[in-house]
Amino acid sequence: MENDKVTSPADLANFSNPIASIFAQPTTAAEWEQYVLTEDQLHSFRENGYVAGIRIMSEEQVDLLNTELVR
C-alpha cells in the first residue's frame, strides 16, 4: 500500500468505481463478517438514526490521505 497514490481525475462524477486501491473491498463472506452490526449497534441505530464508534479507515489509510491533502 505504500506505493499507492491518490490521484483525482478532473470530474469524479464520471466514475462509479473506486479510483484508488487504498480501500480494499472484502471478497468473501468471512471477510465481511467483521462488519456485521451487533444487536446493541442495531438498537442504537433504530433509536438514534446512526451508529457511533465504527472504525472506517486504518491509520495507514488516514496517513496516506493526509499526505495527499497537504500536497
CSV table of N, CA, C and O in Angstrom, one decimal:
chain,number,residue,atom,x,y,z
A,1,MET,N,0.8,-1.2,0.0
A,1,MET,CA,0.0,0.0,0.0
A,1,MET,C,0.9,1.3,0.0
A,1,MET,O,0.4,2.3,-0.4
A,2,GLU,N,2.1,1.2,0.4
A,2,GLU,CA,2.9,2.4,0.5
A,2,GLU,C,3.2,3.0,-0.9
A,2,GLU,O,3.5,4.2,-1.0
A,3,ASN,N,3.0,2.3,-2.0
A,3,ASN,CA,3.2,2.9,-3.3
A,3,ASN,C,2.0,3.4,-3.9
A,3,ASN,O,2.0,4.0,-5.0
A,4,ASP,N,0.8,3.2,-3.2
A,4,ASP,CA,-0.4,3.8,-3.7
A,4,ASP,C,-0.4,5.3,-3.6
A,4,ASP,O,0.0,5.8,-2.6
A,5,LYS,N,-0.9,5.9,-4.6
A,5,LYS,CA,-1.1,7.4,-4.6
A,5,LYS,C,-2.5,7.7,-4.9
A,5,LYS,O,-3.1,7.0,-5.8
A,6,VAL,N,-3.1,8.6,-4.3
A,6,VAL,CA,-4.5,9.0,-4.6
A,6,VAL,C,-4.4,10.2,-5.6
A,6,VAL,O,-3.8,11.2,-5.3
A,7,THR,N,-4.9,9.9,-6.7
A,7,THR,CA,-5.0,11.0,-7.7
A,7,THR,C,-6.4,11.3,-8.1
A,7,THR,O,-7.2,10.4,-8.2
A,8,SER,N,-6.7,12.5,-8.3
A,8,SER,CA,-8.1,12.9,-8.6
A,8,SER,C,-8.2,13.2,-10.1
A,8,SER,O,-7.6,14.1,-10.6
A,9,PRO,N,-9.1,12.6,-10.8
A,9,PRO,CA,-9.4,13.0,-12.1
A,9,PRO,C,-10.2,14.3,-12.1
A,9,PRO,O,-10.6,14.8,-11.1
A,10,ALA,N,-10.3,14.9,-13.3
A,10,ALA,CA,-11.0,16.2,-13.4
A,10,ALA,C,-12.4,16.2,-12.8
A,10,ALA,O,-12.7,17.1,-12.1
A,11,ASP,N,-13.2,15.2,-13.0
A,11,ASP,CA,-14.6,15.2,-12.5
A,11,ASP,C,-14.9,13.8,-12.0
A,11,ASP,O,-15.1,12.9,-12.8
A,12,LEU,N,-15.0,13.6,-10.7
A,12,LEU,CA,-15.2,12.3,-10.1
A,12,LEU,C,-16.6,11.8,-10.4
A,12,LEU,O,-16.9,10.7,-10.2
A,13,ALA,N,-17.5,12.7,-10.8
A,13,ALA,CA,-18.9,12.3,-11.2
A,13,ALA,C,-18.9,11.3,-12.3
A,13,ALA,O,-19.9,10.6,-12.5
A,14,ASN,N,-17.8,11.2,-13.1
A,14,ASN,CA,-17.8,10.3,-14.2
A,14,ASN,C,-17.4,8.9,-13.9
A,14,ASN,O,-17.3,8.1,-14.7
A,15,PHE,N,-17.1,8.7,-12.6
A,15,PHE,CA,-16.6,7.4,-12.1
A,15,PHE,C,-17.6,6.8,-11.1
A,15,PHE,O,-18.0,7.4,-10.2
A,16,SER,N,-17.9,5.5,-11.4
A,16,SER,CA,-18.8,4.8,-10.4
A,16,SER,C,-18.1,3.6,-9.7
A,16,SER,O,-18.7,2.8,-9.2
A,17,ASN,N,-16.8,3.7,-9.8
A,17,ASN,CA,-15.9,2.6,-9.2
A,17,ASN,C,-14.8,3.3,-8.5
A,17,ASN,O,-14.5,4.5,-8.7
A,18,PRO,N,-14.1,2.6,-7.6
A,18,PRO,CA,-13.0,3.2,-6.8
A,18,PRO,C,-11.9,3.7,-7.8
A,18,PRO,O,-11.7,3.0,-8.8
A,19,ILE,N,-11.3,4.8,-7.5
A,19,ILE,CA,-10.3,5.4,-8.3
A,19,ILE,C,-8.9,5.1,-7.7
A,19,ILE,O,-7.9,5.6,-8.3
A,20,ALA,N,-8.8,4.5,-6.6
A,20,ALA,CA,-7.5,4.2,-5.9
A,20,ALA,C,-7.7,2.9,-5.3
A,20,ALA,O,-8.8,2.4,-5.0
A,21,SER,N,-6.5,2.3,-4.9
A,21,SER,CA,-6.6,0.9,-4.3
A,21,SER,C,-6.4,0.9,-2.8
A,21,SER,O,-6.1,-0.1,-2.2
A,22,ILE,N,-6.5,2.1,-2.2
A,22,ILE,CA,-6.3,2.2,-0.7
A,22,ILE,C,-7.4,1.6,0.1
A,22,ILE,O,-7.3,1.4,1.3
A,23,PHE,N,-8.6,1.4,-0.5
A,23,PHE,CA,-9.7,0.8,0.2
A,23,PHE,C,-10.1,-0.5,-0.4
A,23,PHE,O,-10.9,-0.6,-1.3
A,24,ALA,N,-9.5,-1.5,0.1
A,24,ALA,CA,-9.7,-2.9,-0.4
A,24,ALA,C,-11.1,-3.4,0.0
A,24,ALA,O,-11.5,-3.2,1.2
A,25,GLN,N,-11.9,-3.9,-0.9
A,25,GLN,CA,-13.2,-4.4,-0.6
A,25,GLN,C,-13.2,-5.8,-0.3
A,25,GLN,O,-12.5,-6.6,-1.0
A,26,PRO,N,-13.8,-6.3,0.8
A,26,PRO,CA,-13.8,-7.7,1.1
A,26,PRO,C,-14.4,-8.5,-0.1
A,26,PRO,O,-15.3,-8.0,-0.8
A,27,THR,N,-13.9,-9.7,-0.3
A,27,THR,CA,-14.3,-10.5,-1.4
A,27,THR,C,-15.0,-11.8,-1.0
A,27,THR,O,-15.6,-12.5,-1.8
A,28,THR,N,-14.9,-12.2,0.3
A,28,THR,CA,-15.6,-13.4,0.8
A,28,THR,C,-16.5,-13.1,1.9
A,28,THR,O,-16.4,-12.0,2.6
A,29,ALA,N,-17.4,-14.0,2.2
A,29,ALA,CA,-18.3,-13.8,3.3
A,29,ALA,C,-17.6,-13.7,4.6
A,29,ALA,O,-17.9,-12.9,5.5
A,30,ALA,N,-16.5,-14.5,4.8
A,30,ALA,CA,-15.7,-14.4,6.0
A,30,ALA,C,-15.1,-13.0,6.2
A,30,ALA,O,-15.0,-12.5,7.3
A,31,GLU,N,-14.6,-12.4,5.1
A,31,GLU,CA,-14.0,-11.1,5.2
A,31,GLU,C,-15.1,-10.0,5.6
A,31,GLU,O,-14.8,-9.0,6.2
A,32,TRP,N,-16.3,-10.2,5.2
A,32,TRP,CA,-17.4,-9.3,5.5
A,32,TRP,C,-17.9,-9.4,7.0
A,32,TRP,O,-18.5,-8.5,7.5
A,33,GLU,N,-17.6,-10.5,7.6
A,33,GLU,CA,-18.1,-10.8,9.0
A,33,GLU,C,-17.7,-9.7,10.0
A,33,GLU,O,-18.5,-9.4,10.9
A,34,GLN,N,-16.6,-9.1,9.8
A,34,GLN,CA,-16.1,-8.0,10.7
A,34,GLN,C,-17.0,-6.8,10.7
A,34,GLN,O,-17.0,-6.0,11.6
A,35,TYR,N,-17.9,-6.7,9.7
A,35,TYR,CA,-18.7,-5.5,9.5
A,35,TYR,C,-20.2,-5.8,10.0
A,35,TYR,O,-21.0,-4.9,9.9
A,36,VAL,N,-20.5,-7.0,10.4
A,36,VAL,CA,-21.8,-7.3,10.9
A,36,VAL,C,-22.1,-6.5,12.2
A,36,VAL,O,-21.2,-6.5,13.1
A,37,LEU,N,-23.2,-5.8,12.3
A,37,LEU,CA,-23.5,-5.0,13.4
A,37,LEU,C,-24.0,-5.9,14.6
A,37,LEU,O,-24.7,-6.9,14.3
A,38,THR,N,-23.7,-5.5,15.8
A,38,THR,CA,-24.2,-6.2,16.9
A,38,THR,C,-25.6,-5.8,17.2
A,38,THR,O,-26.1,-4.8,16.7
A,39,GLU,N,-26.3,-6.5,18.1
A,39,GLU,CA,-27.7,-6.2,18.4
A,39,GLU,C,-27.7,-4.8,19.1
A,39,GLU,O,-28.6,-4.0,18.9
A,40,ASP,N,-26.7,-4.5,19.9
A,40,ASP,CA,-26.6,-3.1,20.6
A,40,ASP,C,-26.5,-2.0,19.5
A,40,ASP,O,-27.1,-1.0,19.6
A,41,GLN,N,-25.7,-2.3,18.5
A,41,GLN,CA,-25.5,-1.3,17.5
A,41,GLN,C,-26.8,-1.1,16.7
A,41,GLN,O,-27.1,0.0,16.3
A,42,LEU,N,-27.5,-2.2,16.4
A,42,LEU,CA,-28.7,-2.1,15.7
A,42,LEU,C,-29.8,-1.3,16.5
A,42,LEU,O,-30.5,-0.5,16.0
A,43,HIS,N,-29.8,-1.6,17.8
A,43,HIS,CA,-30.8,-0.9,18.7
A,43,HIS,C,-30.4,0.6,18.7
A,43,HIS,O,-31.3,1.4,18.6
A,44,SER,N,-29.2,0.9,18.8
A,44,SER,CA,-28.7,2.3,18.8
A,44,SER,C,-29.1,3.0,17.5
A,44,SER,O,-29.6,4.2,17.5
A,45,PHE,N,-28.9,2.3,16.4
A,45,PHE,CA,-29.3,2.9,15.1
A,45,PHE,C,-30.8,3.2,15.0
A,45,PHE,O,-31.2,4.2,14.6
A,46,ARG,N,-31.6,2.2,15.5
A,46,ARG,CA,-33.0,2.4,15.5
A,46,ARG,C,-33.5,3.5,16.4
A,46,ARG,O,-34.4,4.3,16.0
A,47,GLU,N,-32.8,3.7,17.5
A,47,GLU,CA,-33.1,4.8,18.4
A,47,GLU,C,-32.6,6.2,18.0
A,47,GLU,O,-33.3,7.2,18.1
A,48,ASN,N,-31.4,6.2,17.4
A,48,ASN,CA,-30.7,7.5,17.2
A,48,ASN,C,-30.5,7.8,15.7
A,48,ASN,O,-30.2,8.9,15.4
A,49,GLY,N,-30.7,6.8,14.8
A,49,GLY,CA,-30.5,7.0,13.4
A,49,GLY,C,-29.1,7.0,12.9
A,49,GLY,O,-28.8,7.3,11.8
A,50,TYR,N,-28.1,6.6,13.8
A,50,TYR,CA,-26.7,6.4,13.4
A,50,TYR,C,-26.1,5.4,14.3
A,50,TYR,O,-26.6,5.1,15.4
A,51,VAL,N,-24.9,4.9,13.9
A,51,VAL,CA,-24.1,4.0,14.7
A,51,VAL,C,-22.8,4.7,14.9
A,51,VAL,O,-22.1,5.1,14.0
A,52,ALA,N,-22.4,4.8,16.2
A,52,ALA,CA,-21.1,5.5,16.5
A,52,ALA,C,-20.0,4.5,16.8
A,52,ALA,O,-20.3,3.3,17.1
A,53,GLY,N,-18.8,4.9,16.7
A,53,GLY,CA,-17.7,4.1,17.2
A,53,GLY,C,-17.2,3.1,16.2
A,53,GLY,O,-16.6,2.1,16.6
A,54,ILE,N,-17.6,3.2,14.9
A,54,ILE,CA,-17.1,2.2,13.9
A,54,ILE,C,-15.9,2.8,13.2
A,54,ILE,O,-16.0,3.9,12.6
A,55,ARG,N,-14.8,2.1,13.2
A,55,ARG,CA,-13.6,2.5,12.5
A,55,ARG,C,-13.8,2.2,11.0
A,55,ARG,O,-14.1,1.1,10.7
A,56,ILE,N,-13.7,3.2,10.2
A,56,ILE,CA,-13.9,3.0,8.8
A,56,ILE,C,-12.6,3.1,8.0
A,56,ILE,O,-12.6,2.7,6.8
A,57,MET,N,-11.5,3.6,8.6
A,57,MET,CA,-10.2,3.6,7.9
A,57,MET,C,-9.1,3.2,8.9
A,57,MET,O,-9.2,3.5,10.1
A,58,SER,N,-8.1,2.6,8.3
A,58,SER,CA,-6.9,2.2,9.2
A,58,SER,C,-6.1,3.5,9.3
A,58,SER,O,-6.2,4.5,8.6
A,59,GLU,N,-5.2,3.4,10.3
A,59,GLU,CA,-4.3,4.6,10.5
A,59,GLU,C,-3.4,4.8,9.2
A,59,GLU,O,-3.1,5.9,8.8
A,60,GLU,N,-3.1,3.7,8.5
A,60,GLU,CA,-2.3,3.8,7.3
A,60,GLU,C,-3.1,4.6,6.2
A,60,GLU,O,-2.5,5.4,5.5
A,61,GLN,N,-4.3,4.3,6.1
A,61,GLN,CA,-5.2,5.0,5.1
A,61,GLN,C,-5.3,6.4,5.4
A,61,GLN,O,-5.2,7.3,4.6
A,62,VAL,N,-5.5,6.7,6.7
A,62,VAL,CA,-5.6,8.1,7.1
A,62,VAL,C,-4.4,8.9,6.9
A,62,VAL,O,-4.4,10.0,6.3
A,63,ASP,N,-3.2,8.3,7.2
A,63,ASP,CA,-1.9,8.9,6.9
A,63,ASP,C,-1.7,9.2,5.4
A,63,ASP,O,-1.3,10.3,5.0
A,64,LEU,N,-2.1,8.2,4.6
A,64,LEU,CA,-2.0,8.4,3.1
A,64,LEU,C,-2.9,9.6,2.6
A,64,LEU,O,-2.4,10.4,1.8
A,65,LEU,N,-4.1,9.6,3.1
A,65,LEU,CA,-5.0,10.7,2.7
A,65,LEU,C,-4.5,12.0,3.2
A,65,LEU,O,-4.6,13.0,2.5
A,66,ASN,N,-4.0,12.1,4.4
A,66,ASN,CA,-3.5,13.3,4.9
A,66,ASN,C,-2.3,13.8,4.1
A,66,ASN,O,-2.2,15.0,3.9
A,67,THR,N,-1.4,12.9,3.7
A,67,THR,CA,-0.3,13.2,2.9
A,67,THR,C,-0.8,13.9,1.6
A,67,THR,O,-0.2,14.9,1.1
A,68,GLU,N,-1.8,13.3,1.0
A,68,GLU,CA,-2.3,13.8,-0.3
A,68,GLU,C,-3.0,15.2,-0.1
A,68,GLU,O,-2.9,16.0,-1.0
A,69,LEU,N,-3.6,15.4,1.0
A,69,LEU,CA,-4.3,16.7,1.3
A,69,LEU,C,-3.2,17.8,1.4
A,69,LEU,O,-3.5,19.0,1.0
A,70,VAL,N,-2.1,17.5,2.0
A,70,VAL,CA,-1.0,18.5,2.2
A,70,VAL,C,-0.4,18.9,0.9
A,70,VAL,O,0.1,20.0,0.7
A,71,ARG,N,-0.4,18.1,-0.1
A,71,ARG,CA,0.2,18.4,-1.4
A,71,ARG,C,-0.3,19.6,-2.1
A,71,ARG,O,-1.3,20.1,-2.2
